[in-house]
């Protein structure tokens, strides 16, 4: 089934309001999730709502909490997300980063203890809209590991995303936004719900043998996701752990830390105003020239032109804004159950996608 962004956002907002969030915070969260769907990342779209509601009902997700400044050292700010709605507290943390960067030219914000913050590209885009370059290293704690280190059979890490966004004048930013696992865990969930296999190279089973079966992540005996790009991807995932985790949160996936079964994100961000490196004009013209140079490459497959990071999402957004967002039956059923679980009145629950 397909549903358009606006009714899906309205429905998602109502779920969070019924769960105790303010209209504004519920809308911020719903906007973020639906934007992830529009950009083609169903793994980080409204399909996350059932896990958020589960967390809320267990008393882990604090829907009224906001970002709290814990310490400030000039351009460096440490922010406690207080296990609030990740999309809300991370946006607030980036507001601080933007303000500090405008003052100092460069800033760093460490956000820790945020409930799952969703699609990291959203924060890169927020900084780019303010004209800033940004770099984000994120770790994930609170659950057991699901990604094996390079060469290992057992999971030791989560899918630790990395993002770097570069603004462009009068154009959408360049946004490299990716899990450091071969594919995002949510994409394995989407495939599992839809009864599909995942891309080759994504998974190993419990004996370390490559498999495409999505169930290996959800049914015993469990296997693991692999890092992207063999040892290089593993290295980047590990840096996300050390910067997003150890540096900012003092919490990594090492087994001495408790894993209460809640998705917590910690994020180390650096934001830079291109002005401090000699003005925006040279920067902008070099960026545009490089983008053009890449686009100018002869494609190996004529039907697949060379793209820049962020462009696949822009294309998907055009299609889905026009045609609607596809939602599989399992996800839709889970959404209905979440709506009921927070006591949303039956007449407010759409019975079928529109
Ligand atoms: P992906 O593999 O679909 O894309 C990764 C990057 O590659 C994107 O920047 C995309 O624009 C670029 N890209 C894709 N196809 C391309 C092509 N043909 N040419 C050039 N560039 C291309 O993304 P992913 O790794 O599956 O991650 C999905 C989402 O999951 C991200 O938004 C990420 O932030 C999110 N995530 C969040 C968490 C969390 O804990 N909050 C954890 C993991 C992932």
Coordinates of C-alpha atoms and ligand atoms in Angstrom, one line a residue:
X1 CA 0.0 0.0 0.0
X2 CA 1.0 3.6 -0.5
X3 CA 0.2 6.6 1.7
X4 CA 1.0 10.3 1.0
X5 CA 3.3 12.2 3.3
X6 CA 0.8 14.6 4.8
X7 CA -1.7 12.0 6.2
X8 CA 1.2 9.8 7.4
X9 CA 2.7 12.8 9.2
X10 CA -0.6 13.7 10.8
X11 CA -1.2 10.1 12.0
X12 CA 2.4 9.8 13.3
X13 CA 2.0 13.1 15.1
X14 CA -1.2 11.9 16.7
X15 CA 0.5 8.8 18.0
X16 CA 3.2 10.8 19.8
X17 CA 0.7 13.3 21.2
X18 CA -1.4 10.4 22.5
X19 CA 1.9 9.1 24.0
X20 CA 2.3 12.4 26.0
X21 CA 4.5 14.6 23.7
X22 CA 3.6 18.2 23.0
X23 CA 2.1 18.9 19.5
X24 CA 5.4 20.6 18.5
X25 CA 7.7 17.8 19.6
X26 CA 5.4 15.2 18.1
X27 CA 5.4 17.1 14.8
X28 CA 9.2 17.4 14.8
X29 CA 9.5 13.7 15.3
X30 CA 6.9 12.8 12.7
X31 CA 8.3 15.2 10.2
X32 CA 11.8 13.6 10.6
X33 CA 10.5 10.1 10.2
X34 CA 8.3 10.8 7.2
X35 CA 11.2 12.7 5.6
X36 CA 13.3 9.6 6.0
X37 CA 10.5 7.6 4.2
X38 CA 10.3 10.3 1.5
X39 CA 14.1 10.1 1.0
X40 CA 13.8 6.3 0.6
X41 CA 15.2 5.3 4.0
X42 CA 12.2 3.3 5.2
X43 CA 14.5 1.7 7.8
X44 CA 14.5 5.1 9.6
X45 CA 10.9 6.2 8.8
X46 CA 7.6 5.6 10.5
X47 CA 8.5 1.9 10.8
X48 CA 10.5 3.1 13.9
X49 CA 7.4 4.2 15.7
X50 CA 6.5 0.8 17.2
X51 CA 9.9 0.6 18.8
X52 CA 9.6 4.2 20.1
X53 CA 6.1 3.4 21.5
X54 CA 7.5 0.2 23.1
X55 CA 10.3 2.2 24.7
X56 CA 7.8 4.9 25.9
X57 CA 5.5 2.4 27.5
X58 CA 8.4 0.8 29.3
X59 CA 9.3 4.2 30.7
X60 CA 12.6 4.5 28.8
X61 CA 11.7 7.2 26.2
X62 CA 11.0 10.5 28.0
X63 CA 8.7 12.3 25.6
X64 CA 8.8 15.6 27.7
X65 CA 12.6 15.8 28.0
X66 CA 14.7 18.3 26.1
X67 CA 18.3 18.9 25.4
X68 CA 20.1 20.1 28.5
X69 CA 23.5 21.9 28.3
X70 CA 25.8 20.0 30.7
X71 CA 29.1 21.9 30.1
X72 CA 30.5 24.6 27.9
X73 CA 34.1 25.3 27.1
X74 CA 34.2 28.1 24.5
X75 CA 33.1 26.5 21.2
X76 CA 32.6 23.1 22.8
X77 CA 29.3 22.1 24.3
X78 CA 28.3 18.9 26.0
X79 CA 24.6 18.2 25.8
X80 CA 22.5 15.7 27.7
X81 CA 19.6 14.3 25.6
X82 CA 17.9 13.1 28.8
X83 CA 16.6 10.1 26.8
X84 CA 14.1 12.5 25.2
X85 CA 12.7 12.0 21.7
X86 CA 15.9 11.8 19.7
X87 CA 14.7 13.8 16.8
X88 CA 13.8 16.7 19.1
X89 CA 16.9 16.7 21.3
X90 CA 19.3 16.2 18.4
X91 CA 17.7 19.1 16.5
X92 CA 18.1 21.3 19.7
X93 CA 21.8 20.2 20.0
X94 CA 22.3 21.2 16.4
X95 CA 20.7 24.6 17.1
X96 CA 23.4 25.1 19.7
X97 CA 26.1 24.0 17.3
X98 CA 24.9 26.5 14.7
X99 CA 24.8 29.3 17.1
X100 CA 28.3 28.6 18.5
X101 CA 29.7 28.2 15.0
X102 CA 28.3 31.6 14.0
X103 CA 30.2 33.0 17.0
X104 CA 33.5 31.1 16.8
X105 CA 33.7 29.9 13.1
X106 CA 34.0 26.3 14.3
X107 CA 32.2 24.4 17.1
X108 CA 31.8 21.0 18.5
X109 CA 28.7 19.6 20.2
X110 CA 28.7 16.3 22.0
X111 CA 25.2 14.9 22.4
X112 CA 24.8 12.0 24.7
X113 CA 21.9 9.9 26.1
X114 CA 19.5 10.7 23.3
X115 CA 16.8 8.2 22.5
X116 CA 17.3 7.0 18.9
X117 CA 17.9 10.1 16.8
X118 CA 16.9 8.6 13.4
X119 CA 18.4 9.6 10.1
X120 CA 21.6 11.5 10.8
X121 CA 21.5 13.2 7.4
X122 CA 18.7 15.4 8.8
X123 CA 21.2 17.0 11.2
X124 CA 23.7 17.5 8.4
X125 CA 21.0 19.2 6.3
X126 CA 20.0 21.4 9.3
X127 CA 23.6 22.6 9.5
X128 CA 23.9 23.0 5.7
X129 CA 20.8 25.1 5.7
X130 CA 22.6 27.5 8.0
X131 CA 25.5 27.5 5.5
X132 CA 27.8 25.2 7.6
X133 CA 29.8 22.1 6.8
X134 CA 29.3 19.4 9.4
X135 CA 30.7 16.1 10.4
X136 CA 28.9 13.6 12.7
X137 CA 30.2 10.4 14.3
X138 CA 27.4 8.5 16.1
X139 CA 27.4 5.3 18.2
X140 CA 24.5 3.3 19.4
X141 CA 24.3 1.7 22.9
X142 CA 21.6 0.1 25.0
X143 CA 21.1 -3.1 23.0
X144 CA 23.4 -6.0 22.3
X145 CA 25.8 -5.8 19.3
X146 CA 24.7 -6.8 15.8
X147 CA 27.7 -6.0 13.6
X148 CA 30.8 -8.2 13.5
X149 CA 34.2 -6.6 13.4
X150 CA 36.3 -7.3 10.3
X151 CA 37.4 -10.9 10.4
X152 CA 35.2 -11.8 13.4
X153 CA 32.3 -14.3 13.7
X154 CA 30.6 -12.6 16.5
X155 CA 28.8 -9.2 16.7
X156 CA 30.6 -6.6 18.7
X157 CA 29.2 -3.2 17.4
X158 CA 26.0 -1.6 16.4
X159 CA 25.5 0.1 13.0
X160 CA 27.3 3.3 14.1
X161 CA 26.4 5.9 11.4
X162 CA 28.7 8.6 10.0
X163 CA 27.6 11.7 8.2
X164 CA 29.3 14.7 6.5
X165 CA 27.3 17.4 4.8
X166 CA 28.5 20.3 2.6
X167 CA 26.3 23.2 1.8
X168 CA 25.9 24.5 -1.8
X169 CA 24.7 27.9 -2.8
X170 CA 21.1 27.9 -4.0
X171 CA 21.2 24.1 -4.3
X172 CA 20.5 21.1 -2.0
X173 CA 23.5 20.1 0.1
X174 CA 25.9 17.2 -0.5
X175 CA 25.0 14.7 2.3
X176 CA 27.1 11.6 2.8
X177 CA 24.9 9.8 5.4
X178 CA 25.5 6.1 6.1
X179 CA 25.5 3.3 8.5
X180 CA 29.0 1.8 8.9
X181 CA 27.5 -1.7 8.5
X182 CA 27.1 -3.0 4.9
X183 CA 23.4 -2.0 5.2
X184 CA 21.5 -0.3 8.0
X185 CA 19.9 -2.8 10.5
X186 CA 16.5 -1.2 9.8
X187 CA 16.9 -2.3 6.1
X188 CA 17.3 -5.9 7.3
X189 CA 14.1 -5.4 9.4
X190 CA 12.3 -3.9 6.4
X191 CA 13.4 -7.0 4.3
X192 CA 12.4 -9.4 7.1
X193 CA 9.0 -7.8 7.4
X194 CA 8.5 -7.9 3.6
X195 CA 9.8 -11.5 3.4
X196 CA 12.7 -10.5 1.2
X197 CA 16.4 -11.4 1.2
X198 CA 19.1 -8.7 1.7
X199 CA 21.9 -7.7 -0.6
X200 CA 24.8 -10.1 -0.9
X201 CA 27.7 -9.2 1.4
X202 CA 25.5 -7.8 4.2
X203 CA 25.3 -10.7 6.6
X204 CA 27.0 -13.7 8.1
X205 CA 25.3 -16.5 9.9
X206 CA 26.2 -17.7 13.4
X207 CA 29.1 -19.7 12.0
X208 CA 30.5 -16.8 10.0
X209 CA 29.2 -18.1 6.7
X210 CA 27.9 -15.3 4.3
X211 CA 24.1 -15.4 3.9
X212 CA 21.4 -13.2 2.4
X213 CA 18.6 -14.4 4.7
X214 CA 17.3 -11.4 6.7
X215 CA 16.1 -13.8 9.4
X216 CA 19.6 -14.4 10.6
X217 CA 19.4 -11.1 12.5
X218 CA 16.1 -11.9 14.1
X219 CA 15.8 -15.6 14.6
X220 CA 18.1 -17.9 16.7
X221 CA 20.8 -18.9 16.1
X222 CA 21.6 -15.3 15.2
X223 CA 24.3 -14.2 12.8
X224 CA 25.6 -10.6 12.3
X225 CA 25.8 -7.7 9.9
X226 CA 29.2 -7.1 8.3
X227 CA 30.8 -3.7 8.2
X228 CA 30.9 -1.9 4.8
X229 CA 34.2 -1.9 3.0
X230 CA 35.9 -4.7 5.0
X231 CA 38.5 -3.4 7.5
X232 CA 38.1 0.3 6.4
X233 CA 34.4 0.3 7.3
X234 CA 35.2 -1.5 10.6
X235 CA 37.8 1.2 11.3
X236 CA 35.3 4.0 10.8
X237 CA 32.7 2.1 12.9
X238 CA 35.2 1.8 15.6
X239 CA 36.0 5.6 15.4
X240 CA 32.3 6.3 15.8
X241 CA 32.4 4.2 19.0
X242 CA 35.5 6.1 20.3
X243 CA 34.3 9.6 19.4
X244 CA 30.5 9.4 19.6
X245 CA 30.8 6.9 22.5
X246 CA 33.9 7.2 24.6
X247 CA 34.7 10.9 24.1
X248 CA 31.2 12.3 24.3
X249 CA 29.1 9.8 26.3
X250 CA 31.7 7.7 28.2
X251 CA 29.5 4.9 27.0
X252 CA 30.5 2.4 24.3
X253 CA 29.5 -1.1 23.4
X254 CA 32.1 -2.7 25.7
X255 CA 30.4 -5.3 27.8
X256 CA 31.0 -3.6 31.1
X257 CA 28.2 -1.1 30.2
X258 CA 24.7 -2.2 30.8
X259 CA 22.3 -2.9 27.9
X260 CA 18.8 -2.2 29.1
X261 CA 17.1 -2.8 25.8
X262 CA 16.7 0.8 24.7
X263 CA 18.2 2.4 21.6
X264 CA 20.4 5.3 22.8
X265 CA 22.4 7.4 20.3
X266 CA 25.5 9.5 21.2
X267 CA 26.8 11.9 18.6
X268 CA 30.1 13.9 18.3
X269 CA 29.5 16.7 15.8
X270 CA 31.9 19.3 14.4
X271 CA 30.4 22.3 12.6
X272 CA 32.5 24.7 10.4
X273 CA 31.6 28.0 8.8
X274 CA 33.4 28.0 5.4
X275 CA 34.0 31.8 6.0
X276 CA 36.8 31.0 8.5
X277 CA 38.8 29.3 5.8
X278 CA 39.1 32.3 3.5
X279 CA 35.5 33.0 2.4
X280 CA 32.7 31.2 0.8
X281 CA 33.3 32.1 -2.9
X282 CA 36.4 30.0 -3.6
X283 CA 34.9 27.1 -1.6
X284 CA 31.6 27.3 -3.4
X285 CA 33.2 27.4 -6.8
X286 CA 35.5 24.5 -6.1
X287 CA 32.6 22.4 -4.7
X288 CA 30.5 23.1 -7.9
X289 CA 33.5 22.4 -10.2
X290 CA 34.1 19.0 -8.4
X291 CA 30.4 18.1 -8.6
X292 CA 30.3 18.9 -12.3
X293 CA 33.5 16.9 -12.8
X294 CA 32.0 13.8 -11.1
X295 CA 28.7 14.2 -13.1
X296 CA 30.7 14.4 -16.2
X297 CA 32.2 10.9 -15.8
X298 CA 31.1 8.4 -18.5
X299 CA 28.9 5.9 -16.7
X300 CA 29.7 2.2 -17.0
X301 CA 26.0 1.6 -17.3
X302 CA 24.3 4.3 -19.4
X303 CA 21.2 4.0 -17.3
X304 CA 23.1 4.7 -14.1
X305 CA 24.8 8.1 -14.2
X306 CA 27.3 9.0 -11.6
X307 CA 25.7 10.6 -8.6
X308 CA 26.9 12.6 -5.6
X309 CA 26.0 11.7 -2.1
X310 CA 22.5 13.0 -1.3
X311 CA 21.3 12.8 -4.9
X312 CA 19.7 9.3 -4.6
X313 CA 17.6 10.6 -1.7
X314 CA 16.6 13.7 -3.7
X315 CA 15.4 11.5 -6.6
X316 CA 13.5 9.3 -4.2
X317 CA 11.9 12.3 -2.6
X318 CA 10.6 13.6 -5.9
X319 CA 9.1 10.2 -6.7
X320 CA 7.6 9.6 -3.3
X321 CA 6.2 13.1 -2.8
X322 CA 4.4 12.5 -6.1
X323 CA 3.3 8.9 -5.8
X324 CA 3.1 8.3 -2.1
X325 CA 5.2 6.3 0.4
X326 CA 5.1 2.5 0.2
X327 CA 4.4 0.7 3.5
X328 CA 4.4 -3.0 3.8
X329 CA 1.5 -4.8 5.6
X330 CA 3.6 -5.9 8.6
X331 CA 4.8 -2.3 9.3
X332 CA 1.2 -1.0 8.8
X333 CA -0.2 -3.5 11.3
X334 CA 2.5 -2.7 13.8
X335 CA 1.7 1.0 13.4
X336 CA -2.0 0.4 14.1
X337 CA -1.0 -1.6 17.2
X338 CA 1.2 1.2 18.4
X339 CA -1.6 3.7 17.9
X340 CA -3.9 1.5 19.9
X341 CA -1.3 1.0 22.6
X342 CA -1.0 4.7 23.3
X343 CA -4.8 4.9 23.4
X344 CA -5.4 6.7 20.1
X345 CA -9.2 6.7 19.5
X346 CA -10.3 4.2 16.9
X347 CA -11.9 6.9 14.7
X348 CA -8.4 8.6 14.5
X349 CA -6.8 5.5 13.2
X350 CA -6.7 5.3 9.4
X351 CA -8.1 1.9 8.3
X352 CA -6.3 1.8 5.1
X353 CA -3.5 3.8 3.4
X354 CA -4.5 6.7 1.2
Ligands
LIG1 P1 22.7 4.2 2.0 O1 23.6 3.0 1.8 O2 21.4 4.1 1.3 O3 23.4 5.5 1.5 C1 24.6 5.9 2.1 C2 25.1 7.1 1.4 O4 25.5 6.8 0.0 C3 24.1 8.3 1.2 O5 24.7 9.5 1.5 C4 23.7 8.2 -0.2 O6 23.3 9.5 -0.7 C5 24.9 7.7 -0.9 N1 24.6 6.9 -2.1 C6 23.7 5.9 -2.2 N2 23.7 5.4 -3.5 C7 24.6 6.2 -4.2 C8 25.1 6.2 -5.5 N3 24.6 5.3 -6.4 N4 26.0 7.0 -5.9 C9 26.5 7.9 -5.0 N5 26.2 8.0 -3.7 C10 25.2 7.1 -3.3 O7 22.4 4.5 3.5 P2 22.5 3.4 4.8 O8 24.0 3.2 5.1 O9 21.6 2.3 4.5 O10 21.9 4.3 5.9 C11 20.5 4.6 6.0 C12 20.2 5.6 7.0 O11 20.3 4.9 8.3 C13 21.0 6.8 7.2 O12 20.2 8.0 7.1 C14 21.7 6.7 8.5 O13 21.8 8.0 9.2 C15 20.7 5.9 9.3 N6 21.2 5.2 10.4 C16 20.9 5.6 11.7 C17 21.4 5.0 12.8 C18 21.1 5.4 14.2 O14 21.5 4.8 15.1 N7 20.3 6.5 14.4 C19 22.2 3.8 12.6 C20 22.5 3.4 11.3 C21 22.0 4.1 10.2

